[in-house]
Coordinates of C-alpha atoms in Angstrom, one line a residue:
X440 CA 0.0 0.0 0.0
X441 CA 2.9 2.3 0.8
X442 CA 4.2 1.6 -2.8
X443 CA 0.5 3.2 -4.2
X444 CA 0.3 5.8 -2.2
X445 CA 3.7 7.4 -3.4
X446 CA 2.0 6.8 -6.7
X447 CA -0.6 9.0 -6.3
X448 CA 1.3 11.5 -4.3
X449 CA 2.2 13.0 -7.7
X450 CA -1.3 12.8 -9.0
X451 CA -3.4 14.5 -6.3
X452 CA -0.3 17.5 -6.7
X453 CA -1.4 17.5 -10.5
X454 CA -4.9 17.8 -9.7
X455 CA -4.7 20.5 -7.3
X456 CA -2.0 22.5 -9.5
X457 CA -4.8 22.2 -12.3
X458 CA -7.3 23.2 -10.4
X459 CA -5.8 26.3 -8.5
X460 CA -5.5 27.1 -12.2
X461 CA -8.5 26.9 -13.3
X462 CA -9.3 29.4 -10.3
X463 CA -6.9 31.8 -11.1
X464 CA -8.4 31.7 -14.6
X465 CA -12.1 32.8 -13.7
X466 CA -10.8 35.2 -11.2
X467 CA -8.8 37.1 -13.4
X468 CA -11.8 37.0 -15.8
X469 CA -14.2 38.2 -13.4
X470 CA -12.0 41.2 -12.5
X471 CA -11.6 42.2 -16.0
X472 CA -15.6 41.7 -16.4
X473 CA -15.9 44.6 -13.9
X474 CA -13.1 46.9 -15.4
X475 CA -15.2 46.5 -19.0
X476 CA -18.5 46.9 -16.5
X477 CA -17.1 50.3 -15.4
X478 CA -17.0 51.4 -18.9
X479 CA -20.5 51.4 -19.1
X480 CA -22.1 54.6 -18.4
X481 CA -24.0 53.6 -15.5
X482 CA -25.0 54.9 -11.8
X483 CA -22.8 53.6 -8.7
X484 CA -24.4 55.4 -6.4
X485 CA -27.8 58.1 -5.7
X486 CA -28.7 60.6 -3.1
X487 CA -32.1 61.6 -2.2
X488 CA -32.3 65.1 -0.7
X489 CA -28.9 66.4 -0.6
X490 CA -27.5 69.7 0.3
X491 CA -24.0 70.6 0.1
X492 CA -22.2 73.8 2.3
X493 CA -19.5 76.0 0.8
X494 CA -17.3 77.8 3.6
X495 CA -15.1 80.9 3.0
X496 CA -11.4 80.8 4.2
X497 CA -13.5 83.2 6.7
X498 CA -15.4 80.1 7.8
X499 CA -19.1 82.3 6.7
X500 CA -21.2 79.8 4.4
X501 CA -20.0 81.1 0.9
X502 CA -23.1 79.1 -0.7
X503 CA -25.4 76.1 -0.2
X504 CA -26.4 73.5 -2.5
X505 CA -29.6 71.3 -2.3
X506 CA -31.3 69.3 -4.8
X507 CA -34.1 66.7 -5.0
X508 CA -31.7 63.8 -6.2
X509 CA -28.1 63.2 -7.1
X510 CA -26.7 60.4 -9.4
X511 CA -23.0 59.7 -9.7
X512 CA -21.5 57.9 -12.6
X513 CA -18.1 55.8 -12.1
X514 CA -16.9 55.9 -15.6
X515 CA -16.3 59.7 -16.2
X516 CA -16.9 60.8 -12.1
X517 CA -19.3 62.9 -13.2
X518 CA -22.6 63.8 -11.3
X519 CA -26.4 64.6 -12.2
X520 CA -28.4 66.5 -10.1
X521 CA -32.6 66.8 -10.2
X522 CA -33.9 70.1 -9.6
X523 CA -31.1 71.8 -8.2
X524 CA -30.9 75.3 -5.7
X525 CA -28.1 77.1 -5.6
X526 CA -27.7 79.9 -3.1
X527 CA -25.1 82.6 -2.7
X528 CA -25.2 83.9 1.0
X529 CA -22.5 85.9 1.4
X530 CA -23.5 89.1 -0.2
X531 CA -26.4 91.9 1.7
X532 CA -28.9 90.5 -1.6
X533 CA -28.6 86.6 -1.6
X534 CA -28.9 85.1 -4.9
X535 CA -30.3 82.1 -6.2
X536 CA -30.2 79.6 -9.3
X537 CA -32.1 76.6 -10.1
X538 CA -33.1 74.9 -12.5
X539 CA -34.6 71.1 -14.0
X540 CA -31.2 69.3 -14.0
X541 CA -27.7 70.0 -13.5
X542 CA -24.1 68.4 -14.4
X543 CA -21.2 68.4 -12.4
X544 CA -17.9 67.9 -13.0
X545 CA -15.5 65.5 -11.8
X546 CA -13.7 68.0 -9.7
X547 CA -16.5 70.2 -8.2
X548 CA -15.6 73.1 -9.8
X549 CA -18.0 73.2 -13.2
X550 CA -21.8 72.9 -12.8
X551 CA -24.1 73.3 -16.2
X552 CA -27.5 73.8 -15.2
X553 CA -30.1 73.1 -17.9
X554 CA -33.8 73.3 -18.0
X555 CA -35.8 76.3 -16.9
X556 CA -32.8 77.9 -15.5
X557 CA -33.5 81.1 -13.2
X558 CA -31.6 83.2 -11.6
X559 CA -32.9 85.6 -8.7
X560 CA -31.3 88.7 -6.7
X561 CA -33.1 89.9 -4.2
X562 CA -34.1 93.5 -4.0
X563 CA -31.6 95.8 -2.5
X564 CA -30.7 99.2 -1.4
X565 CA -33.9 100.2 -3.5
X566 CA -33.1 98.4 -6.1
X567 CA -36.0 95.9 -7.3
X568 CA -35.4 91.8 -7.9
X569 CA -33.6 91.2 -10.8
X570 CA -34.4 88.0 -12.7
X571 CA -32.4 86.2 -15.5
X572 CA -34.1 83.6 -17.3
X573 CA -32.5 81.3 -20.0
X574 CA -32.3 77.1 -21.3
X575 CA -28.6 76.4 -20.5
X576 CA -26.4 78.0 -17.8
X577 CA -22.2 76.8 -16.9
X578 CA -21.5 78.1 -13.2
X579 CA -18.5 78.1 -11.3
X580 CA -19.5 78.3 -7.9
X581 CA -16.2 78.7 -6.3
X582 CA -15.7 81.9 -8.2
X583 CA -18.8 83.1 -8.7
X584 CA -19.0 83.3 -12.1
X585 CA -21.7 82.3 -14.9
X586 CA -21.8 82.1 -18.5
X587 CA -24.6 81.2 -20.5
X588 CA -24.6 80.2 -24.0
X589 CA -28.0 80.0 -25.1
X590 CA -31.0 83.6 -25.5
X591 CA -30.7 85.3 -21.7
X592 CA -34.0 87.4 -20.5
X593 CA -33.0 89.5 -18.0
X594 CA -35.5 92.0 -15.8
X595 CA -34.9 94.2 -13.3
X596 CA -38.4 95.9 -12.0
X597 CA -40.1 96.8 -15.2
X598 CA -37.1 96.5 -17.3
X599 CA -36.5 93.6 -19.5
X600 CA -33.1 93.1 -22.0
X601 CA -33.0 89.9 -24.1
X602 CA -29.4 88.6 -25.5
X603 CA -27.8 85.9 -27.1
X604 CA -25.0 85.3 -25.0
X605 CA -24.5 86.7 -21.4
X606 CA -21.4 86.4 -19.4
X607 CA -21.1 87.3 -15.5
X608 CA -19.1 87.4 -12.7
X609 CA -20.6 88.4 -9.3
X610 CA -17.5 89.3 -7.2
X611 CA -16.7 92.2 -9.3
X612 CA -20.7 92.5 -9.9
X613 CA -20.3 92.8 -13.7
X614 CA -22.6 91.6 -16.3
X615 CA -21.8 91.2 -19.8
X616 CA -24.1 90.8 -22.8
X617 CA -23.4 89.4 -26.2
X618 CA -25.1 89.5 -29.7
X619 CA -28.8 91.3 -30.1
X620 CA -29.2 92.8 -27.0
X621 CA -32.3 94.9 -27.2
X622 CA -34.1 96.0 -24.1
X623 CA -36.3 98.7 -22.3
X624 CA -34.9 100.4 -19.4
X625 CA -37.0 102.0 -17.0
X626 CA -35.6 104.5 -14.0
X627 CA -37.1 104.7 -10.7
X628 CA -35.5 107.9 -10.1
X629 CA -35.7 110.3 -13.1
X630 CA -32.3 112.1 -13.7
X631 CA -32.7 115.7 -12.6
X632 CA -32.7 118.1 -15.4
X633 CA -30.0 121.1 -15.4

């Protein structure tokens, strides 16, 4: 018996070698099944309800954040957002911008916001809300600046100009407009006459 089981000794070696093989084999195929799985343009994770805080080096909340739903995608780290709210609350007038959806980028730092887009200043210092109203707005919320690429209708009181293109950047409070701009503007104090 002794003479047999050295016999085998080298077959039951075989058999395992072959089938630690065969294990290897499926595992490496199962790890390239998710790499090509990753690929795919699909959700790895969702929010319901989220809001997101922006502090200044001053540690004052620079903006907030909130939308109905987010969506994040694994292949490109890029993130959807369903009707989001986006308020600037470090300013005497706050300002807010929603819209339908949203995109983010896969740092943070870009958001397109698409979809009955609206932006609203409060009023101010006597100066009435101002509204901006367009399809398709890019935001950088960081720097607080906003371009939009698509027909802007902005009012302020009981004026209203329309543009093609509109470009802004709230720090320095400047507003640019781009191709057709045609408008009515209306004073609330008439300019005194010499």
């Amino acid at each position: 018996m002794n003479g047999r089981g050295h016999s085998f000794f080298p077959l039951i070696v075989l058999t395992i070698m072959a089938g630690v093989s065969v294990w290897l084999d499926r595992v490496t195929q199962q790890e390239q099944a998710i790499k090509t799985d990753k690929n795919r343009h699909e959700a790895d994770f969702s929010a319901e309800s989220l809001t997101l805080r922006r502090f200044d080096l001053a540690g004052k909340i620079q903006y907030v954040l909130v939308a109905d739903r987010m969506v994040h995608y694994g292949d490109d780290e890029s993130t959807e957002l369903v009707r989001p709210r986006l308020d600037y609350l470090n300013r005497p007038e706050p300002v807010r911008i929603e819209s339908e959806f949203a995109t983010v980028s896969k740092d943070g730092a870009t958001v397109v916001l698409t979809d009955q887009v609206l932006l609203r200043r409060a009023a101010h210092n006597g100066k009435p809300e101002s509204t901006l109203r367009t399809d398709q707005m890019t935001v950088w919320p960081d720097d607080e600046k906003m371009r939009a690429d698509k027909p802007v209708k902005l009012t302020q009181g009981q004026t209203v100009i329309t543009a093609e293109h509109m470009e802004s950047d709230n720090i320095v409070g400047e507003v640019r407009l781009h191709g057709q701009v045609r408008g009515m503007l209306y004073r609330t104090n008439p300019t005194p006459k010499p």
